Coordinates of N, CA and C in Angstrom, one line a residue:
X1 N -4.4 -12.4 12.3 CA -4.6 -11.0 12.3 C -3.5 -10.4 11.4
X2 N -3.8 -9.3 10.7 CA -2.8 -8.6 9.9 C -2.1 -7.6 10.8
X3 N -0.8 -7.7 10.9 CA 0.0 -6.7 11.7 C 0.4 -5.6 10.7
X4 N 0.2 -4.4 11.1 CA 0.6 -3.3 10.2 C 1.6 -2.4 11.0
X5 N 2.8 -2.4 10.4 CA 3.8 -1.5 10.9 C 3.8 -0.2 10.1
X6 N 3.6 0.9 10.8 CA 3.4 2.2 10.2 C 4.7 3.0 10.5
X7 N 5.2 3.7 9.4 CA 6.3 4.7 9.6 C 5.9 5.9 8.9
X8 N 6.2 7.1 9.5 CA 5.9 8.4 8.8 C 7.1 9.2 8.8
X9 N 7.7 9.3 7.6 CA 8.9 10.1 7.3 C 8.5 11.3 6.4
X10 N 7.3 11.6 6.3 CA 6.8 12.5 5.3 C 7.0 14.0 5.8
X11 N 7.1 14.2 7.1 CA 7.2 15.6 7.6 C 5.8 16.2 7.8
X12 N 4.7 15.5 7.5 CA 3.4 16.0 7.8 C 2.6 15.0 8.7
X13 N 1.6 15.6 9.4 CA 0.8 14.7 10.2 C -0.1 13.8 9.4
X14 N -0.2 12.6 9.8 CA -1.0 11.6 9.1 C -1.8 10.8 10.1
X15 N -3.1 10.5 9.8 CA -3.9 9.7 10.6 C -3.5 8.2 10.5
X16 N -2.4 7.8 11.2 CA -1.9 6.5 11.0 C -2.9 5.4 11.4
X17 N -3.6 5.7 12.5 CA -4.6 4.7 13.0 C -5.7 4.4 11.9
X18 N -6.2 5.5 11.3 CA -7.2 5.3 10.3 C -6.7 4.6 9.0
X19 N -5.4 4.9 8.7 CA -4.8 4.2 7.5 C -4.6 2.7 7.8
X20 N -4.1 2.4 9.0 CA -3.9 1.0 9.4 C -5.2 0.3 9.4
X21 N -6.2 0.9 10.0 CA -7.6 0.3 10.1 C -8.1 0.0 8.7
X22 N -8.0 1.0 7.7 CA -8.5 0.8 6.4 C -7.7 -0.4 5.7
X23 N -6.4 -0.4 6.0 CA -5.6 -1.5 5.4 C -6.1 -2.9 5.9
X24 N -6.3 -3.0 7.2 CA -6.8 -4.2 7.8 C -8.1 -4.6 7.2
X25 N -9.1 -3.6 7.0 CA -10.4 -3.9 6.5 C -10.3 -4.4 5.0
X26 N -9.5 -3.7 4.2 CA -9.4 -4.1 2.8 C -8.8 -5.5 2.7
X27 N -7.7 -5.7 3.5 CA -7.1 -7.1 3.4 C -8.0 -8.2 3.9
X28 N -8.7 -7.9 5.0 CA -9.7 -8.9 5.4 C -10.8 -9.2 4.4
X29 N -11.3 -8.1 3.8 CA -12.3 -8.2 2.7 C -11.8 -8.9 1.5
X30 N -10.5 -8.9 1.3 CA -9.9 -9.6 0.2 C -9.4 -11.0 0.6
X31 N -9.8 -11.4 1.8 CA -9.5 -12.8 2.2 C -8.2 -13.0 2.9
X32 N -7.5 -12.0 3.3 CA -6.2 -12.1 3.9 C -6.5 -12.0 5.4
X33 N -6.4 -13.1 6.1 CA -6.7 -13.1 7.6 C -5.5 -12.9 8.4
X34 N -4.3 -13.1 7.9 CA -3.1 -12.9 8.7 C -1.9 -12.5 7.8
X35 N -1.0 -11.9 8.4 CA 0.2 -11.5 7.6 C 0.8 -10.2 8.2
X36 N 1.8 -9.7 7.6 CA 2.5 -8.5 8.0 C 2.6 -7.5 6.9
X37 N 2.3 -6.3 7.1 CA 2.2 -5.2 6.1 C 3.0 -4.0 6.6
X38 N 3.9 -3.5 5.8 CA 4.5 -2.2 6.1 C 3.8 -1.1 5.4
X39 N 3.5 -0.1 6.1 CA 2.8 1.1 5.6 C 3.6 2.3 5.9
X40 N 4.1 3.0 4.8 CA 5.1 4.0 5.0 C 4.6 5.3 4.3
X41 N 4.7 6.4 5.0 CA 4.4 7.7 4.5 C 5.7 8.5 4.3
X42 N 6.0 8.9 3.1 CA 7.3 9.6 2.8 C 7.1 10.9 2.1
X43 N 8.1 11.7 2.1 CA 8.1 13.1 1.5 C 8.3 12.9 0.0
X44 N 7.9 13.9 -0.8 CA 8.0 13.9 -2.2 C 9.4 13.5 -2.7
X45 N 10.5 14.0 -2.1 CA 11.8 13.6 -2.6 C 12.1 12.1 -2.5
X46 N 11.7 11.5 -1.4 CA 11.9 10.1 -1.2 C 11.0 9.3 -2.1
X47 N 9.8 9.7 -2.3 CA 8.9 9.0 -3.3 C 9.5 9.1 -4.7
X48 N 10.0 10.2 -5.1 CA 10.6 10.4 -6.4 C 11.8 9.4 -6.6
X49 N 12.6 9.4 -5.5 CA 13.8 8.5 -5.6 C 13.4 7.0 -5.7
X50 N 12.3 6.6 -4.9 CA 11.9 5.2 -5.0 C 11.3 4.9 -6.4
X51 N 10.6 5.8 -6.9 CA 10.0 5.5 -8.3 C 11.1 5.5 -9.3
X52 N 12.1 6.3 -9.2 CA 13.2 6.4 -10.1 C 14.0 5.1 -10.0
X53 N 14.3 4.7 -8.8 CA 15.2 3.6 -8.5 C 14.6 2.2 -8.9
X54 N 13.2 2.1 -8.7 CA 12.6 0.8 -8.8 C 11.8 0.7 -10.2
X55 N 11.4 1.8 -10.7 CA 10.6 1.8 -12.0 C 11.2 2.5 -13.1
X56 N 12.3 3.2 -12.8 CA 13.0 3.9 -13.9 C 12.3 5.2 -14.4
X57 N 11.4 5.7 -13.6 CA 10.6 6.9 -13.9 C 10.9 8.0 -12.9
X58 N 11.5 9.1 -13.4 CA 11.9 10.1 -12.5 C 10.8 11.2 -12.2
X59 N 9.8 10.8 -11.4 CA 8.8 11.7 -11.0 C 8.2 11.2 -9.7
X60 N 7.5 12.2 -9.0 CA 6.9 11.8 -7.8 C 5.5 11.2 -8.1
X61 N 5.0 10.3 -7.2 CA 3.8 9.7 -7.4 C 3.0 9.6 -6.1
X62 N 1.8 9.1 -6.1 CA 1.0 9.0 -4.9 C 1.3 7.8 -4.1
X63 N 1.4 6.6 -4.7 CA 1.6 5.4 -4.0 C 2.4 4.4 -4.8
X64 N 3.3 3.7 -4.1 CA 4.0 2.6 -4.7 C 3.8 1.4 -3.8
X65 N 3.9 0.2 -4.5 CA 3.7 -1.1 -3.8 C 4.9 -1.9 -4.0
X66 N 5.3 -2.6 -3.0 CA 6.5 -3.5 -3.0 C 6.0 -4.8 -2.5
X67 N 5.4 -5.7 -3.3 CA 4.9 -7.0 -2.8 C 6.0 -8.0 -2.5
X68 N 5.7 -8.8 -1.5 CA 6.6 -9.9 -1.2 C 5.9 -11.3 -1.5
X69 N 5.0 -11.7 -0.6 CA 4.3 -13.0 -0.7 C 3.0 -12.9 -1.5
X70 N 2.3 -11.8 -1.4 CA 1.0 -11.6 -2.1 C 0.1 -12.7 -1.6
X71 N -0.4 -13.5 -2.5 CA -1.3 -14.6 -2.2 C -0.7 -16.0 -2.5
X72 N 0.7 -16.0 -2.6 CA 1.4 -17.2 -2.9 C 1.2 -18.2 -1.8
X73 N 1.2 -19.5 -2.1 CA 1.2 -20.6 -1.2 C 2.5 -20.5 -0.3
X74 N 2.3 -20.6 1.0 CA 3.5 -20.6 1.9 C 3.6 -21.9 2.6
X75 N 4.8 -22.3 2.9 CA 5.0 -23.5 3.7 C 4.3 -23.3 5.1
X76 N 3.8 -24.4 5.7 CA 3.2 -24.3 7.0 C 4.1 -23.6 8.0
X77 N 3.6 -22.7 8.8 CA 4.3 -22.1 9.8 C 5.0 -20.8 9.4
X78 N 5.1 -20.5 8.1 CA 5.7 -19.3 7.7 C 4.7 -18.1 7.7
X79 N 5.1 -17.0 8.3 CA 4.2 -15.9 8.3 C 4.1 -15.2 6.9
X80 N 3.0 -14.8 6.6 CA 2.8 -14.1 5.3 C 3.4 -12.7 5.4
X81 N 4.3 -12.4 4.5 CA 4.9 -11.0 4.4 C 4.2 -10.4 3.1
X82 N 3.2 -9.5 3.4 CA 2.5 -8.9 2.3 C 3.4 -8.0 1.5
X83 N 4.3 -7.2 2.2 CA 5.1 -6.3 1.5 C 4.9 -4.9 2.1
X84 N 5.2 -3.9 1.3 CA 5.1 -2.5 1.7 C 4.3 -1.6 0.8
X85 N 3.4 -0.8 1.3 CA 2.7 0.2 0.6 C 3.3 1.5 1.0
X86 N 3.7 2.4 0.1 CA 4.4 3.6 0.4 C 3.5 4.8 -0.2
X87 N 3.1 5.7 0.6 CA 2.3 6.8 0.2 C 3.0 8.1 0.4
X88 N 2.7 9.1 -0.4 CA 3.2 10.4 -0.3 C 2.1 11.4 0.1
X89 N 1.9 11.7 1.4 CA 0.8 12.6 1.8 C 0.8 13.9 1.1
X90 N 1.9 14.5 0.7 CA 1.9 15.8 0.0 C 1.3 15.6 -1.4
X91 N 1.3 14.4 -2.0 CA 0.6 14.2 -3.3 C -0.8 13.8 -3.1
X92 N -1.1 13.0 -2.1 CA -2.5 12.5 -2.0 C -3.4 13.4 -1.2
X93 N -2.8 14.2 -0.3 CA -3.6 15.1 0.5 C -4.7 14.4 1.3
X94 N -5.8 15.0 1.4 CA -6.9 14.3 2.2 C -7.5 13.1 1.5
X95 N -7.2 12.9 0.2 CA -7.7 11.8 -0.6 C -6.8 10.6 -0.5
X96 N -6.3 10.2 0.6 CA -5.4 9.2 0.8 C -6.0 7.8 0.7
X97 N -7.3 7.7 0.9 CA -7.9 6.3 1.0 C -7.8 5.6 -0.4
X98 N -8.1 6.3 -1.5 CA -8.1 5.6 -2.8 C -6.7 5.1 -3.1
X99 N -5.7 6.0 -3.0 CA -4.3 5.5 -3.3 C -3.9 4.4 -2.4
X100 N -4.3 4.4 -1.1 CA -3.9 3.3 -0.2 C -4.5 2.0 -0.7
X101 N -5.8 2.1 -1.0 CA -6.5 0.9 -1.5 C -5.8 0.4 -2.8
X102 N -5.5 1.3 -3.7 CA -4.8 0.9 -4.9 C -3.5 0.2 -4.6
X103 N -2.7 0.7 -3.7 CA -1.5 0.1 -3.4 C -1.6 -1.3 -2.7
X104 N -2.6 -1.4 -1.9 CA -2.9 -2.7 -1.2 C -3.3 -3.8 -2.2
X105 N -4.2 -3.4 -3.2 CA -4.6 -4.3 -4.2 C -3.4 -4.8 -5.1
X106 N -2.5 -3.9 -5.3 CA -1.3 -4.3 -6.1 C -0.5 -5.3 -5.2
X107 N -0.4 -5.1 -3.9 CA 0.3 -6.1 -3.1 C -0.3 -7.5 -3.2
X108 N -1.6 -7.5 -3.4 CA -2.3 -8.8 -3.5 C -2.3 -9.4 -4.9
X109 N -1.6 -8.7 -5.8 CA -1.4 -9.2 -7.2 C -2.4 -8.7 -8.2
X110 N -3.2 -7.8 -7.9 CA -4.1 -7.2 -8.9 C -3.4 -6.2 -9.8
X111 N -3.8 -6.3 -11.1 CA -3.3 -5.4 -12.1 C -4.4 -4.4 -12.4
X112 N -4.0 -3.3 -13.1 CA -4.9 -2.3 -13.5 C -6.0 -2.9 -14.4
X113 N -7.2 -2.4 -14.3 CA -8.2 -2.9 -15.1 C -9.6 -2.8 -14.5
X114 N -10.6 -3.3 -15.1 CA -12.0 -3.2 -14.6 C -12.2 -3.8 -13.3
X115 N -11.6 -5.0 -13.0 CA -11.8 -5.7 -11.7 C -11.2 -4.9 -10.6
X116 N -10.0 -4.4 -10.9 CA -9.3 -3.6 -9.8 C -10.1 -2.3 -9.6
X117 N -10.6 -1.6 -10.6 CA -11.3 -0.4 -10.5 C -12.6 -0.6 -9.6
X118 N -13.2 -1.7 -9.8 CA -14.4 -2.1 -9.1 C -14.1 -2.2 -7.6
X119 N -13.0 -2.9 -7.3 CA -12.5 -3.1 -5.9 C -12.2 -1.8 -5.3
X120 N -11.5 -1.0 -6.1 CA -11.1 0.4 -5.5 C -12.3 1.2 -5.2
X121 N -13.3 1.2 -6.1 CA -14.6 1.9 -5.8 C -15.2 1.4 -4.5
X122 N -15.2 0.1 -4.3 CA -15.9 -0.5 -3.1 C -15.2 0.0 -1.9
X123 N -13.8 0.0 -1.9 CA -13.1 0.3 -0.6 C -12.8 1.7 -0.4
X124 N -12.8 2.5 -1.5 CA -12.4 3.9 -1.3 C -13.6 4.9 -1.0
X125 N -14.8 4.3 -1.0 CA -16.0 5.2 -0.7 C -16.0 5.7 0.8

């Protein structure tokens, strides 16, 4: 089973249960049966700092992904650490499903392109 640790530092109310449920559904649909995922909701200033510090771009964004294991082969007995998906509710608003799916697919090693767009359309509907 995928364990989802949710934190909300955004200052706005978020449907954490629905977001964690969507994350589990997407990961299961992508063949990830077990692992650990961090799902973080942050305010615009924190999101801007994360993007600046990790990508060198000084602007706020909807979602950032920080993958760890992805789909790498792991030694027997090691838990899969998928990484962290970070969303900014003030940027995504009620349309948080698409950005969350986008971030999860990046955690699994997908890059922008036709295949990723098809997967996003499937899971974001």
